[in-house]
Amino acid sequence: MSTNSLLILPGDGIGPEVMAEVSRIIAWFADRRGLKFDVNEDLVGGAAHDVHGVPLADETMEKAQSVDAVLLGAVGGPKYDDLDFSVKPERGLLRLRKEMDLFANLRPAVCFDALADFSSLKREVVAGLDIMIVRELTSGSYFGEPRGIFEENGERVGINTQRYTESEIDRVARAAFDLARKRAGRVCSMEKANVMESGILWREVVQAVRDADYPDIELSHMYADNGGMQLVRNPRQFDVIVTDNLFGDLLSDVAAMLTGSLGMLPSASLGAPMENGRPRALYEPVHGSAPDIAGQGKANPCATILSFAMALRYSFDAGDEADRLEAAVEKVLADGVRTADLMQTEGGSPASTRKMGDAIIAALEASL
Ligand code: IPM
Ligand code: MG
């Protein structure tokens, strides 16, 4: 029997408190479902900088390369605002993504029925929403060269480069088409082919991959600005959206808010298969480190717990157990257990991070 290895990187802010609930859930799956994990824990972001002077130690990077999956909490906080750019907490996360070559970032935006009234959009627009954004994660303007702040004609100029090779577009397009095959079979690709050459190439390559190998997929193209507008106008028109690194960063935050709270959204970042056939993988909530509420036991652990559900599905071939965990979260929300981010202004007292974890574990027990 192969062992399942996990590296847990709680990181900064609310990261450690939400990850503590995931650790209890991992223990539950070991005890009650015989799903054993070999778990190692380490530092990332500001927490790593405090100890090592860098946001990700080489030794931690090596561990990340050797496990089946990495589970990350969040990075960053005001304490680190004045650090040099090269050692900011975010650089630790970007190094993991780049060196593990996690090119396909899956960001599902699902509106749980119990939360449809929390969205800033009307219930009838978001109820039943289930879309998947596939964001390219290792290239584009986040990593393109040249980059930097330079002197030119007596003034400074800031440069970042949007750069995509055909193979980079090809592989993320395939990831999106493969996912669409397991869903409603529709992909919408977003770029700015009206103003950017990289967008023209993006559109051509995505279409060519579809025509050659995915004739069963319905592919459409949209300019990314229109895509943002369509996401708030009528989000349910989409099934899978595939887009580049920067547009994906923006559009996934927009999609997140459709679901009611950033505290609910998980993500999976996947790369090429390793020797054991499992993809290189990192799972993390879409929300950040929320320094304003860190350490108070108020944070919603659902996004991180649902990220672990994605790990069960994509890394550990345990789709049934992922379904079980997702259903437990949905049940708890339907029962009205809510952290503060999911409360309407008046009435009721919010559940703590720990209470939410307790309720989800109770719902898992009840599912047996
Ligand atoms: C995200 C975040 C990151 C990004 C930051 C923390 C570097 O916003 O995962 O969406 O910009 O990719
Ligand atoms: Mg972002």
Tab-separated table of N, CA and C in Angstrom, residues 219-331:
chain	number	residue	atom	x	y	z
A	219	LEU	N	-16.192	25.204	-27.034
A	219	LEU	CA	-15.237	26.259	-26.648
A	219	LEU	C	-15.707	27.618	-27.131
A	220	SER	N	-15.656	28.602	-26.228
A	220	SER	CA	-15.922	29.984	-26.640
A	220	SER	C	-14.765	30.857	-26.160
A	221	HIS	N	-14.649	32.056	-26.746
A	221	HIS	CA	-13.584	32.992	-26.363
A	221	HIS	C	-14.227	34.302	-25.951
A	222	MET	N	-13.611	34.959	-24.984
A	222	MET	CA	-14.166	36.225	-24.513
A	222	MET	C	-13.008	37.141	-24.125
A	223	TYR	N	-13.145	38.441	-24.386
A	223	TYR	CA	-12.151	39.370	-23.862
A	223	TYR	C	-12.311	39.400	-22.343
A	224	ALA	N	-11.189	39.465	-21.648
A	224	ALA	CA	-11.220	39.296	-20.192
A	224	ALA	C	-12.021	40.389	-19.476
A	225	ASP	N	-12.036	41.591	-20.031
A	225	ASP	CA	-12.824	42.649	-19.380
A	225	ASP	C	-14.318	42.341	-19.486
A	226	ASN	N	-14.723	41.890	-20.654
A	226	ASN	CA	-16.115	41.451	-20.817
A	226	ASN	C	-16.396	40.265	-19.889
A	227	GLY	N	-15.389	39.378	-19.763
A	227	GLY	CA	-15.531	38.222	-18.873
A	227	GLY	C	-15.847	38.651	-17.447
A	228	GLY	N	-15.155	39.698	-16.982
A	228	GLY	CA	-15.417	40.201	-15.636
A	228	GLY	C	-16.843	40.697	-15.509
A	229	MET	N	-17.279	41.386	-16.535
A	229	MET	CA	-18.647	41.922	-16.536
A	229	MET	C	-19.671	40.776	-16.576
A	230	GLN	N	-19.425	39.799	-17.451
A	230	GLN	CA	-20.356	38.663	-17.555
A	230	GLN	C	-20.414	37.858	-16.248
A	231	LEU	N	-19.298	37.810	-15.531
A	231	LEU	CA	-19.271	37.070	-14.261
A	231	LEU	C	-20.217	37.668	-13.231
A	232	VAL	N	-20.380	38.999	-13.269
A	232	VAL	CA	-21.334	39.576	-12.311
A	232	VAL	C	-22.730	39.733	-12.915
A	233	ARG	N	-22.819	39.720	-14.261
A	233	ARG	CA	-24.134	39.855	-14.893
A	233	ARG	C	-24.911	38.537	-14.858
A	234	ASN	N	-24.225	37.489	-15.300
A	234	ASN	CA	-24.892	36.190	-15.381
A	234	ASN	C	-23.870	35.069	-15.230
A	235	PRO	N	-23.403	34.847	-14.006
A	235	PRO	CA	-22.287	33.913	-13.806
A	235	PRO	C	-22.612	32.465	-14.193
A	236	ARG	N	-23.889	32.111	-14.153
A	236	ARG	CA	-24.209	30.693	-14.418
A	236	ARG	C	-24.074	30.317	-15.887
A	237	GLN	N	-23.795	31.291	-16.771
A	237	GLN	CA	-23.562	30.943	-18.175
A	237	GLN	C	-22.268	30.141	-18.325
A	238	PHE	N	-21.370	30.192	-17.292
A	238	PHE	CA	-20.063	29.546	-17.425
A	238	PHE	C	-20.030	28.159	-16.801
A	239	ASP	N	-19.174	27.318	-17.389
A	239	ASP	CA	-18.875	26.020	-16.776
A	239	ASP	C	-17.403	26.084	-16.332
A	240	VAL	N	-16.478	25.974	-17.298
A	240	VAL	CA	-15.056	26.136	-16.995
A	240	VAL	C	-14.558	27.396	-17.697
A	241	ILE	N	-13.775	28.204	-16.978
A	241	ILE	CA	-13.117	29.379	-17.566
A	241	ILE	C	-11.623	29.102	-17.535
A	242	VAL	N	-10.932	29.310	-18.655
A	242	VAL	CA	-9.470	29.168	-18.650
A	242	VAL	C	-8.863	30.517	-19.007
A	243	THR	N	-7.869	30.933	-18.225
A	243	THR	CA	-7.299	32.259	-18.460
A	243	THR	C	-5.876	32.338	-17.910
A	244	ASP	N	-5.205	33.459	-18.212
A	244	ASP	CA	-3.786	33.552	-17.836
A	244	ASP	C	-3.625	33.880	-16.350
A	245	ASN	N	-2.372	34.065	-15.960
A	245	ASN	CA	-2.052	34.224	-14.541
A	245	ASN	C	-2.671	35.495	-13.941
A	246	LEU	N	-2.456	36.638	-14.571
A	246	LEU	CA	-2.939	37.896	-14.000
A	246	LEU	C	-4.461	38.051	-14.127
A	247	PHE	N	-5.004	37.770	-15.315
A	247	PHE	CA	-6.468	37.847	-15.450
A	247	PHE	C	-7.123	36.841	-14.502
A	248	GLY	N	-6.491	35.692	-14.350
A	248	GLY	CA	-7.041	34.659	-13.469
A	248	GLY	C	-7.039	35.106	-12.015
A	249	ASP	N	-6.014	35.849	-11.623
A	249	ASP	CA	-5.956	36.375	-10.257
A	249	ASP	C	-7.162	37.287	-10.018
A	250	LEU	N	-7.412	38.183	-10.965
A	250	LEU	CA	-8.517	39.137	-10.812
A	250	LEU	C	-9.876	38.448	-10.900
A	251	LEU	N	-10.052	37.667	-11.956
A	251	LEU	CA	-11.371	37.068	-12.201
A	251	LEU	C	-11.755	36.086	-11.101
A	252	SER	N	-10.749	35.417	-10.509
A	252	SER	CA	-11.105	34.451	-9.462
A	252	SER	C	-11.529	35.166	-8.181
A	253	ASP	N	-11.004	36.345	-7.914
A	253	ASP	CA	-11.507	37.093	-6.753
A	253	ASP	C	-12.935	37.578	-7.001
A	254	VAL	N	-13.222	37.979	-8.220
A	254	VAL	CA	-14.599	38.382	-8.558
A	254	VAL	C	-15.534	37.183	-8.369
A	255	ALA	N	-15.140	36.048	-8.920
A	255	ALA	CA	-15.979	34.849	-8.823
A	255	ALA	C	-16.171	34.437	-7.367
A	256	ALA	N	-15.124	34.649	-6.575
A	256	ALA	CA	-15.193	34.256	-5.164
A	256	ALA	C	-16.330	34.980	-4.454
A	257	MET	N	-16.437	36.257	-4.713
A	257	MET	CA	-17.431	37.048	-3.991
A	257	MET	C	-18.859	36.683	-4.406
A	258	LEU	N	-19.010	36.079	-5.597
A	258	LEU	CA	-20.345	35.638	-6.020
A	258	LEU	C	-20.906	34.612	-5.049
A	259	THR	N	-19.996	33.866	-4.413
A	259	THR	CA	-20.436	32.740	-3.588
A	259	THR	C	-20.779	33.172	-2.167
A	260	GLY	N	-20.588	34.441	-1.836
A	260	GLY	CA	-20.993	34.901	-0.515
A	260	GLY	C	-19.844	35.267	0.387
A	261	SER	N	-18.792	34.459	0.405
A	261	SER	CA	-17.658	34.793	1.266
A	261	SER	C	-16.381	34.206	0.713
A	262	LEU	N	-15.332	34.999	0.793
A	262	LEU	CA	-13.999	34.532	0.417
A	262	LEU	C	-13.568	33.400	1.357
A	263	GLY	N	-14.226	33.303	2.475
A	263	GLY	CA	-13.883	32.293	3.476
A	263	GLY	C	-14.329	30.885	3.102
A	264	MET	N	-14.942	30.730	1.948
A	264	MET	CA	-15.467	29.421	1.532
A	264	MET	C	-14.686	28.783	0.380
A	265	LEU	N	-13.761	29.538	-0.228
A	265	LEU	CA	-13.214	29.062	-1.504
A	265	LEU	C	-11.858	28.374	-1.448
A	266	PRO	N	-11.821	27.123	-1.894
A	266	PRO	CA	-10.577	26.370	-1.916
A	266	PRO	C	-9.876	26.520	-3.270
A	267	SER	N	-8.660	26.028	-3.357
A	267	SER	CA	-8.020	25.944	-4.670
A	267	SER	C	-7.021	24.806	-4.690
A	268	ALA	N	-6.764	24.331	-5.912
A	268	ALA	CA	-5.761	23.295	-6.140
A	268	ALA	C	-4.830	23.803	-7.228
A	269	SER	N	-3.535	23.671	-7.013
A	269	SER	CA	-2.566	24.039	-8.040
A	269	SER	C	-1.822	22.768	-8.434
A	270	LEU	N	-1.995	22.392	-9.701
A	270	LEU	CA	-1.491	21.095	-10.131
A	270	LEU	C	-0.418	21.232	-11.207
A	271	GLY	N	0.557	20.308	-11.161
A	271	GLY	CA	1.605	20.279	-12.169
A	271	GLY	C	1.630	18.949	-12.885
A	272	ALA	N	2.781	18.628	-13.439
A	272	ALA	CA	2.925	17.378	-14.192
A	272	ALA	C	2.928	16.193	-13.229
A	273	PRO	N	2.589	14.991	-13.742
A	273	PRO	CA	2.608	13.810	-12.878
A	273	PRO	C	4.021	13.499	-12.361
A	274	MET	N	4.093	13.036	-11.117
A	274	MET	CA	5.373	12.592	-10.549
A	274	MET	C	5.559	11.119	-10.904
A	275	GLU	N	6.665	10.530	-10.407
A	275	GLU	CA	6.938	9.123	-10.727
A	275	GLU	C	5.804	8.190	-10.315
A	276	ASN	N	5.161	8.483	-9.193
A	276	ASN	CA	4.078	7.615	-8.708
A	276	ASN	C	2.743	7.886	-9.417
A	277	GLY	N	2.778	8.758	-10.428
A	277	GLY	CA	1.564	8.999	-11.206
A	277	GLY	C	0.695	10.119	-10.670
A	278	ARG	N	0.961	10.534	-9.436
A	278	ARG	CA	0.170	11.632	-8.863
A	278	ARG	C	0.734	12.961	-9.357
A	279	PRO	N	-0.154	13.953	-9.546
A	279	PRO	CA	0.371	15.246	-10.011
A	279	PRO	C	1.082	15.977	-8.880
A	280	ARG	N	2.088	16.740	-9.203
A	280	ARG	CA	2.620	17.678	-8.206
A	280	ARG	C	1.468	18.571	-7.805
A	281	ALA	N	1.338	18.850	-6.509
A	281	ALA	CA	0.116	19.549	-6.098
A	281	ALA	C	0.288	20.367	-4.833
A	282	LEU	N	-0.345	21.524	-4.862
A	282	LEU	CA	-0.415	22.386	-3.678
A	282	LEU	C	-1.867	22.838	-3.537
A	283	TYR	N	-2.389	22.751	-2.328
A	283	TYR	CA	-3.779	23.123	-2.064
A	283	TYR	C	-3.792	24.277	-1.073
A	284	GLU	N	-4.592	25.287	-1.357
A	284	GLU	CA	-4.639	26.447	-0.459
A	284	GLU	C	-5.978	27.168	-0.615
A	285	PRO	N	-6.422	27.829	0.467
A	285	PRO	CA	-7.637	28.642	0.339
A	285	PRO	C	-7.347	29.842	-0.550
A	286	VAL	N	-8.382	30.394	-1.180
A	286	VAL	CA	-8.204	31.586	-2.014
A	286	VAL	C	-8.029	32.837	-1.138
A	287	HIS	N	-8.569	32.796	0.085
A	287	HIS	CA	-8.442	33.987	0.945
A	287	HIS	C	-7.007	34.170	1.416
A	288	GLY	N	-6.737	35.354	1.933
A	288	GLY	CA	-5.398	35.657	2.417
A	288	GLY	C	-5.260	35.435	3.910
A	289	SER	N	-4.287	36.115	4.516
A	289	SER	CA	-3.930	35.842	5.910
A	289	SER	C	-4.801	36.615	6.907
A	290	ALA	N	-5.645	37.523	6.415
A	290	ALA	CA	-6.606	38.275	7.256
A	290	ALA	C	-6.015	38.721	8.585
A	291	PRO	N	-4.950	39.520	8.563
A	291	PRO	CA	-4.278	39.916	9.814
A	291	PRO	C	-5.211	40.604	10.810
A	292	ASP	N	-6.258	41.270	10.316
A	292	ASP	CA	-7.169	41.984	11.223
A	292	ASP	C	-7.894	41.062	12.196
A	293	ILE	N	-8.089	39.808	11.832
A	293	ILE	CA	-8.794	38.904	12.759
A	293	ILE	C	-7.905	37.741	13.229
A	294	ALA	N	-6.627	37.786	12.867
A	294	ALA	CA	-5.738	36.665	13.215
A	294	ALA	C	-5.617	36.483	14.721
A	295	GLY	N	-5.558	35.243	15.125
A	295	GLY	CA	-5.317	34.928	16.536
A	295	GLY	C	-6.527	35.078	17.431
A	296	GLN	N	-7.699	35.346	16.848
A	296	GLN	CA	-8.893	35.581	17.663
A	296	GLN	C	-9.892	34.426	17.612
A	297	GLY	N	-9.545	33.389	16.844
A	297	GLY	CA	-10.458	32.249	16.764
A	297	GLY	C	-11.750	32.569	16.030
A	298	LYS	N	-11.713	33.563	15.139
A	298	LYS	CA	-12.928	33.973	14.416
A	298	LYS	C	-12.954	33.466	12.984
A	299	ALA	N	-11.796	33.096	12.471
A	299	ALA	CA	-11.668	32.819	11.030
A	299	ALA	C	-12.494	31.620	10.598
A	300	ASN	N	-12.963	31.684	9.384
A	300	ASN	CA	-13.724	30.584	8.790
A	300	ASN	C	-12.741	29.541	8.246
A	301	PRO	N	-12.764	28.320	8.778
A	301	PRO	CA	-11.807	27.317	8.314
A	301	PRO	C	-12.269	26.572	7.047
A	302	CYS	N	-13.481	26.905	6.542
A	302	CYS	CA	-14.067	26.095	5.459
A	302	CYS	C	-13.210	26.067	4.198
A	303	ALA	N	-12.651	27.218	3.793
A	303	ALA	CA	-11.885	27.239	2.539
A	303	ALA	C	-10.688	26.288	2.614
A	304	THR	N	-10.056	26.247	3.779
A	304	THR	CA	-8.887	25.373	3.920
A	304	THR	C	-9.327	23.914	4.030
A	305	ILE	N	-10.433	23.683	4.725
A	305	ILE	CA	-10.971	22.320	4.818
A	305	ILE	C	-11.393	21.825	3.429
A	306	LEU	N	-12.026	22.703	2.658
A	306	LEU	CA	-12.436	22.309	1.300
A	306	LEU	C	-11.215	22.138	0.381
A	307	SER	N	-10.115	22.831	0.700
A	307	SER	CA	-8.880	22.612	-0.059
A	307	SER	C	-8.355	21.200	0.208
A	308	PHE	N	-8.488	20.758	1.450
A	308	PHE	CA	-8.097	19.376	1.760
A	308	PHE	C	-9.006	18.384	1.016
A	309	ALA	N	-10.286	18.745	0.872
A	309	ALA	CA	-11.187	17.875	0.090
A	309	ALA	C	-10.685	17.771	-1.357
A	310	MET	N	-10.201	18.885	-1.888
A	310	MET	CA	-9.651	18.833	-3.252
A	310	MET	C	-8.408	17.936	-3.288
A	311	ALA	N	-7.608	17.971	-2.221
A	311	ALA	CA	-6.438	17.082	-2.153
A	311	ALA	C	-6.883	15.617	-2.173
A	312	LEU	N	-7.932	15.312	-1.416
A	312	LEU	CA	-8.446	13.936	-1.419
A	312	LEU	C	-8.818	13.521	-2.843
A	313	ARG	N	-9.435	14.446	-3.578
A	313	ARG	CA	-9.921	14.132	-4.917
A	313	ARG	C	-8.806	14.059	-5.953
A	314	TYR	N	-7.936	15.051	-5.964
A	314	TYR	CA	-6.961	15.152	-7.061
A	314	TYR	C	-5.615	14.479	-6.775
A	315	SER	N	-5.243	14.362	-5.478
A	315	SER	CA	-3.943	13.741	-5.174
A	315	SER	C	-4.083	12.321	-4.644
A	316	PHE	N	-5.159	12.048	-3.911
A	316	PHE	CA	-5.212	10.780	-3.199
A	316	PHE	C	-6.287	9.843	-3.719
A	317	ASP	N	-6.827	10.168	-4.871
A	317	ASP	CA	-7.747	9.266	-5.528
A	317	ASP	C	-8.895	8.836	-4.609
A	318	ALA	N	-9.332	9.778	-3.772
A	318	ALA	CA	-10.378	9.461	-2.801
A	318	ALA	C	-11.578	10.386	-3.022
A	319	GLY	N	-12.102	10.370	-4.231
A	319	GLY	CA	-13.214	11.231	-4.598
A	319	GLY	C	-14.428	11.042	-3.697
A	320	ASP	N	-14.681	9.791	-3.270
A	320	ASP	CA	-15.838	9.543	-2.398
A	320	ASP	C	-15.676	10.238	-1.056
A	321	GLU	N	-14.448	10.201	-0.543
A	321	GLU	CA	-14.193	10.851	0.748
A	321	GLU	C	-14.237	12.373	0.589
A	322	ALA	N	-13.804	12.869	-0.566
A	322	ALA	CA	-13.909	14.311	-0.836
A	322	ALA	C	-15.378	14.711	-0.847
A	323	ASP	N	-16.213	13.918	-1.499
A	323	ASP	CA	-17.660	14.180	-1.520
A	323	ASP	C	-18.214	14.205	-0.090
A	324	ARG	N	-17.763	13.243	0.708
A	324	ARG	CA	-18.233	13.145	2.098
A	324	ARG	C	-17.882	14.429	2.867
A	325	LEU	N	-16.664	14.904	2.690
A	325	LEU	CA	-16.223	16.105	3.417
A	325	LEU	C	-16.974	17.343	2.917
A	326	GLU	N	-17.151	17.450	1.608
A	326	GLU	CA	-17.883	18.602	1.070
A	326	GLU	C	-19.341	18.592	1.544
A	327	ALA	N	-19.920	17.389	1.587
A	327	ALA	CA	-21.312	17.287	2.054
A	327	ALA	C	-21.412	17.665	3.529
A	328	ALA	N	-20.373	17.321	4.305
A	328	ALA	CA	-20.382	17.665	5.735
A	328	ALA	C	-20.357	19.186	5.905
A	329	VAL	N	-19.541	19.869	5.101
A	329	VAL	CA	-19.488	21.338	5.184
A	329	VAL	C	-20.845	21.921	4.800
A	330	GLU	N	-21.413	21.393	3.735
A	330	GLU	CA	-22.706	21.910	3.275
A	330	GLU	C	-23.784	21.714	4.339
A	331	LYS	N	-23.754	20.542	4.993
A	331	LYS	CA	-24.743	20.238	6.032
A	331	LYS	C	-24.632	21.209	7.205
